[in-house]
PDB file of C-alpha atoms in Angstrom:
ATOM      1  CA  MET A  16     127.140 134.411 115.734  1.00 41.00           C
ATOM      2  CA  LYS A  17     124.072 135.493 117.716  1.00 40.00           C
ATOM      3  CA  LYS A  18     122.152 136.006 114.470  1.00 40.00           C
ATOM      4  CA  SER A  19     123.066 132.485 113.297  1.00 35.00           C
ATOM      5  CA  LEU A  20     122.009 130.954 116.600  1.00 35.00           C
ATOM      6  CA  LEU A  21     118.778 132.976 116.638  1.00 36.00           C
ATOM      7  CA  MET A  22     118.061 132.010 113.020  1.00 40.00           C
ATOM      8  CA  GLY A  23     118.724 128.341 113.813  1.00 39.00           C
ATOM      9  CA  LEU A  24     116.349 128.439 116.774  1.00 37.00           C
ATOM     10  CA  CYS A  25     113.679 130.138 114.637  1.00 39.00           C
ATOM     11  CA  VAL A  26     113.993 127.470 111.925  1.00 38.00           C
ATOM     12  CA  MET A  27     113.725 124.669 114.514  1.00 42.00           C
ATOM     13  CA  ALA A  28     110.677 126.320 116.109  1.00 39.00           C
ATOM     14  CA  ILE A  29     108.985 126.652 112.717  1.00 40.00           C
ATOM     15  CA  LEU A  30     109.754 123.029 111.804  1.00 39.00           C
ATOM     16  CA  CYS A  31     108.380 121.762 115.089  1.00 41.00           C
ATOM     17  CA  ALA A  32     105.262 123.895 114.803  1.00 40.00           C
ATOM     18  CA  THR A  33     104.593 122.719 111.255  1.00 40.00           C
ATOM     19  CA  GLY A  34     104.973 119.025 111.848  1.00 45.00           C
ATOM     20  CA  CYS A  35     108.545 118.200 112.687  1.00 48.00           C
ATOM     21  CA  GLY A  36     108.434 114.941 114.602  1.00 51.00           C
ATOM     22  CA  ASN A  37     104.812 114.157 113.676  1.00 63.00           C
ATOM     23  CA  GLU A  38     104.078 110.575 112.786  1.00 76.00           C
ATOM     24  CA  LYS A  39     104.048 109.725 109.109  1.00 90.00           C
ATOM     25  CA  GLU A  40     100.721 108.985 107.376  1.00 93.00           C
ATOM     26  CA  VAL A  41     100.586 105.324 106.341  1.00 95.00           C
ATOM     27  CA  MET A  42      98.197 103.092 104.422  1.00 97.00           C
ATOM     28  CA  LYS A  43      98.266  99.303 104.200  1.00 97.00           C
ATOM     29  CA  THR A  44      96.100  97.286 101.820  1.00 98.00           C
ATOM     30  CA  CYS A  45      94.752  93.814 102.514  1.00 98.00           C
ATOM     31  CA  THR A  46      92.885  91.706  99.961  1.00 98.00           C
ATOM     32  CA  LEU A  47      90.766  88.606 100.340  1.00 97.00           C
ATOM     33  CA  THR A  48      89.270  86.482  97.590  1.00 97.00           C
ATOM     34  CA  SER A  49      87.129  83.403  98.144  1.00 96.00           C
ATOM     35  CA  ASN A  50      84.948  81.294  95.928  1.00 96.00           C
ATOM     36  CA  ASN A  51      82.097  79.736  97.891  1.00 94.00           C
ATOM     37  CA  VAL A  52      80.888  77.216  95.331  1.00 94.00           C
ATOM     38  CA  ALA A  53      78.554  75.480  97.800  1.00 93.00           C
ATOM     39  CA  GLN A  54      76.693  78.713  98.579  1.00 94.00           C
ATOM     40  CA  GLY A  55      76.858  80.040  95.020  1.00 94.00           C
ATOM     41  CA  TYR A  56      78.901  83.237  95.307  1.00 96.00           C
ATOM     42  CA  LYS A  57      82.393  84.650  94.900  1.00 98.00           C
ATOM     43  CA  MET A  58      83.802  87.345  97.164  1.00 97.00           C
ATOM     44  CA  GLU A  59      86.586  89.853  96.448  1.00 98.00           C
ATOM     45  CA  ASN A  60      87.391  92.229  99.308  1.00 98.00           C
ATOM     46  CA  GLU A  61      89.857  95.069  99.718  1.00 98.00           C
ATOM     47  CA  TYR A  62      90.634  96.606 103.093  1.00 98.00           C
ATOM     48  CA  LYS A  63      92.647  99.837 103.258  1.00 98.00           C
ATOM     49  CA  ILE A  64      93.962 100.588 106.741  1.00 98.00           C
ATOM     50  CA  TYR A  65      94.926 104.235 107.286  1.00 98.00           C
ATOM     51  CA  GLY A  66      96.906 105.576 110.180  1.00 97.00           C
ATOM     52  CA  LYS A  67      99.671 107.709 111.562  1.00 96.00           C
ATOM     53  CA  GLY A  68     102.770 105.826 112.596  1.00 94.00           C
ATOM     54  CA  LYS A  69     101.623 102.721 114.473  1.00 96.00           C
ATOM     55  CA  ILE A  70      98.090 103.976 115.213  1.00 97.00           C
ATOM     56  CA  ALA A  71      95.171 103.155 112.884  1.00 97.00           C
ATOM     57  CA  ASN A  72      92.665 105.957 112.241  1.00 97.00           C
ATOM     58  CA  LYS A  73      90.241 104.250 109.880  1.00 97.00           C
ATOM     59  CA  VAL A  74      89.609 101.301 107.610  1.00 98.00           C
ATOM     60  CA  VAL A  75      87.983 101.695 104.202  1.00 98.00           C
ATOM     61  CA  THR A  76      86.618  98.456 102.779  1.00 97.00           C
ATOM     62  CA  THR A  77      85.253  97.523  99.394  1.00 98.00           C
ATOM     63  CA  GLU A  78      83.572  94.126  99.495  1.00 98.00           C
ATOM     64  CA  THR A  79      82.301  92.739  96.187  1.00 98.00           C
ATOM     65  CA  ILE A  80      80.145  89.624  96.043  1.00 98.00           C
ATOM     66  CA  THR A  81      79.242  88.132  92.683  1.00 98.00           C
ATOM     67  CA  SER A  82      76.471  85.576  92.191  1.00 97.00           C
ATOM     68  CA  SER A  83      74.045  84.454  89.524  1.00 97.00           C
ATOM     69  CA  SER A  84      71.381  84.273  92.265  1.00 96.00           C
ATOM     70  CA  GLN A  85      69.735  87.576  93.142  1.00 97.00           C
ATOM     71  CA  GLU A  86      68.204  85.839  96.171  1.00 97.00           C
ATOM     72  CA  ILE A  87      71.682  85.140  97.583  1.00 96.00           C
ATOM     73  CA  LEU A  88      72.808  88.723  96.938  1.00 97.00           C
ATOM     74  CA  ASP A  89      69.668  90.133  98.586  1.00 97.00           C
ATOM     75  CA  TYR A  90      70.162  87.906 101.639  1.00 96.00           C
ATOM     76  CA  LEU A  91      73.834  88.864 101.996  1.00 96.00           C
ATOM     77  CA  GLU A  92      72.983  92.563 101.609  1.00 97.00           C
ATOM     78  CA  SER A  93      70.305  92.323 104.290  1.00 97.00           C
ATOM     79  CA  TYR A  94      72.676  90.494 106.655  1.00 96.00           C
ATOM     80  CA  ALA A  95      75.506  93.006 106.079  1.00 96.00           C
ATOM     81  CA  LYS A  96      73.183  95.998 106.550  1.00 97.00           C
ATOM     82  CA  GLU A  97      71.890  94.609 109.853  1.00 97.00           C
ATOM     83  CA  THR A  98      75.440  93.939 111.069  1.00 96.00           C
ATOM     84  CA  TYR A  99      76.836  97.360 110.119  1.00 96.00           C
ATOM     85  CA  GLU A 100      73.769  99.208 111.452  1.00 97.00           C
ATOM     86  CA  ALA A 101      73.978  97.365 114.774  1.00 97.00           C
ATOM     87  CA  ASN A 102      77.695  98.162 115.083  1.00 96.00           C
ATOM     88  CA  ASN A 103      77.136 101.798 114.184  1.00 97.00           C
ATOM     89  CA  GLU A 104      74.324 102.144 116.731  1.00 98.00           C
ATOM     90  CA  ALA A 105      76.424 100.506 119.439  1.00 97.00           C
ATOM     91  CA  TYR A 106      79.807 102.131 118.768  1.00 97.00           C
ATOM     92  CA  GLY A 107      79.503 104.813 116.056  1.00 98.00           C
ATOM     93  CA  GLY A 108      82.067 105.539 113.360  1.00 97.00           C
ATOM     94  CA  TYR A 109      80.565 103.456 110.505  1.00 97.00           C
ATOM     95  CA  THR A 110      79.479 104.775 107.105  1.00 97.00           C
ATOM     96  CA  VAL A 111      78.217 102.236 104.566  1.00 97.00           C
ATOM     97  CA  LYS A 112      76.957 102.366 101.004  1.00 98.00           C
ATOM     98  CA  PHE A 113      75.507  99.338  99.171  1.00 98.00           C
ATOM     99  CA  THR A 114      75.028  98.736  95.460  1.00 98.00           C
ATOM    100  CA  ASN A 115      73.193  95.573  94.404  1.00 98.00           C
ATOM    101  CA  GLU A 116      72.793  95.231  90.646  1.00 97.00           C
ATOM    102  CA  ASN A 117      73.787  93.151  87.633  1.00 96.00           C
ATOM    103  CA  GLY A 118      74.794  90.120  89.701  1.00 97.00           C
ATOM    104  CA  LYS A 119      77.081  92.104  92.035  1.00 98.00           C
ATOM    105  CA  LEU A 120      76.676  93.295  95.582  1.00 98.00           C
ATOM    106  CA  VAL A 121      79.225  95.964  96.526  1.00 98.00           C
ATOM    107  CA  SER A 122      79.517  97.420  99.999  1.00 98.00           C
ATOM    108  CA  GLU A 123      81.775 100.383 100.575  1.00 98.00           C
ATOM    109  CA  THR A 124      82.386 100.907 104.263  1.00 97.00           C
ATOM    110  CA  THR A 125      84.438 103.329 106.307  1.00 98.00           C
ATOM    111  CA  ILE A 126      85.159 102.554 109.943  1.00 97.00           C
ATOM    112  CA  ASP A 127      86.463 105.756 111.533  1.00 98.00           C
ATOM    113  CA  TYR A 128      88.155 104.865 114.816  1.00 97.00           C
ATOM    114  CA  THR A 129      88.430 108.553 115.769  1.00 96.00           C
ATOM    115  CA  LYS A 130      84.602 108.702 115.933  1.00 97.00           C
ATOM    116  CA  MET A 131      84.043 105.256 117.437  1.00 97.00           C
ATOM    117  CA  ASP A 132      83.437 104.547 121.129  1.00 97.00           C
ATOM    118  CA  ILE A 133      86.498 102.320 121.172  1.00 95.00           C
ATOM    119  CA  GLU A 134      86.356 101.667 124.936  1.00 95.00           C
ATOM    120  CA  LYS A 135      82.846 100.219 124.616  1.00 97.00           C
ATOM    121  CA  PHE A 136      83.904  98.247 121.536  1.00 96.00           C
ATOM    122  CA  ILE A 137      86.846  96.710 123.436  1.00 94.00           C
ATOM    123  CA  SER A 138      84.639  96.028 126.452  1.00 95.00           C
ATOM    124  CA  ASP A 139      82.160  94.136 124.254  1.00 96.00           C
ATOM    125  CA  ASN A 140      84.907  92.402 122.205  1.00 93.00           C
ATOM    126  CA  SER A 141      87.624  91.589 124.751  1.00 92.00           C
ATOM    127  CA  VAL A 142      89.934  90.007 122.162  1.00 93.00           C
ATOM    128  CA  MET A 143      90.405  93.532 120.747  1.00 94.00           C
ATOM    129  CA  LYS A 144      92.471  94.383 123.847  1.00 94.00           C
ATOM    130  CA  ASN A 145      95.293  92.480 122.084  1.00 94.00           C
ATOM    131  CA  TYR A 146      95.188  94.900 119.143  1.00 96.00           C
ATOM    132  CA  VAL A 147      95.250  98.305 120.867  1.00 96.00           C
ATOM    133  CA  ASN A 148      97.849 100.243 122.821  1.00 96.00           C
ATOM    134  CA  SER A 149      97.593 101.373 126.454  1.00 94.00           C
ATOM    135  CA  LYS A 150      95.423 104.344 125.349  1.00 95.00           C
ATOM    136  CA  ASN A 151      92.999 101.957 123.580  1.00 94.00           C
ATOM    137  CA  GLU A 152      94.094 103.255 120.175  1.00 96.00           C
ATOM    138  CA  PRO A 153      93.872 100.571 117.462  1.00 97.00           C
ATOM    139  CA  LEU A 154      97.280  99.494 116.180  1.00 97.00           C
ATOM    140  CA  MET A 155      98.064  99.191 112.470  1.00 97.00           C
ATOM    141  CA  ASP A 156      99.807  95.849 113.056  1.00 96.00           C
ATOM    142  CA  GLY A 157      96.873  94.636 115.160  1.00 96.00           C
ATOM    143  CA  LEU A 158      94.319  95.308 112.427  1.00 96.00           C
ATOM    144  CA  ILE A 159      96.592  93.690 109.853  1.00 97.00           C
ATOM    145  CA  LYS A 160      96.764  90.568 112.056  1.00 96.00           C
ATOM    146  CA  ILE A 161      92.959  90.497 112.282  1.00 95.00           C
ATOM    147  CA  TYR A 162      92.556  90.655 108.477  1.00 96.00           C
ATOM    148  CA  GLU A 163      95.321  88.098 107.921  1.00 96.00           C
ATOM    149  CA  ALA A 164      93.560  85.746 110.376  1.00 95.00           C
ATOM    150  CA  THR A 165      90.529  85.821 108.050  1.00 94.00           C
ATOM    151  CA  GLY A 166      92.742  84.744 105.132  1.00 95.00           C
ATOM    152  CA  ALA A 167      93.554  88.173 103.678  1.00 97.00           C
ATOM    153  CA  THR A 168      96.943  89.036 102.231  1.00 97.00           C
ATOM    154  CA  CYS A 169      98.322  92.380 103.402  1.00 96.00           C
ATOM    155  CA  LYS A 170     100.951  94.656 101.859  1.00 91.00           C
TER     156      LYS A 170
END
């Protein structure tokens, strides 16, 4: 009896030490497609939101803009680079790679909330307070709501 109880306690201790009760890794995908005929480009974006349980850790985006005008693609690349660089300087956590060739501009971006100064980000963007918990951790559902507000469909 004592051996069984001791063995049971050992198994429970091992399970707890190796992840018993840890939040499950999750990933949600949001997509957004728009055809801006007036400006001469089409946009297809994918946003992958990664987290543990209800807390988001990072977002990986792939934004693809197609246009027959290289001038439009160059302008949009310049604008995106300035925006991402400014955000990275202010808050940290951004990694971005651009490819601009053959009528397509692709930006691949990772926003790592574990490396970001989230308190400063929330202070500068007060609406974000609605999308974090009491520890200022970004919520999966909050980020999904933000992407859906831009017209994205999330699964």
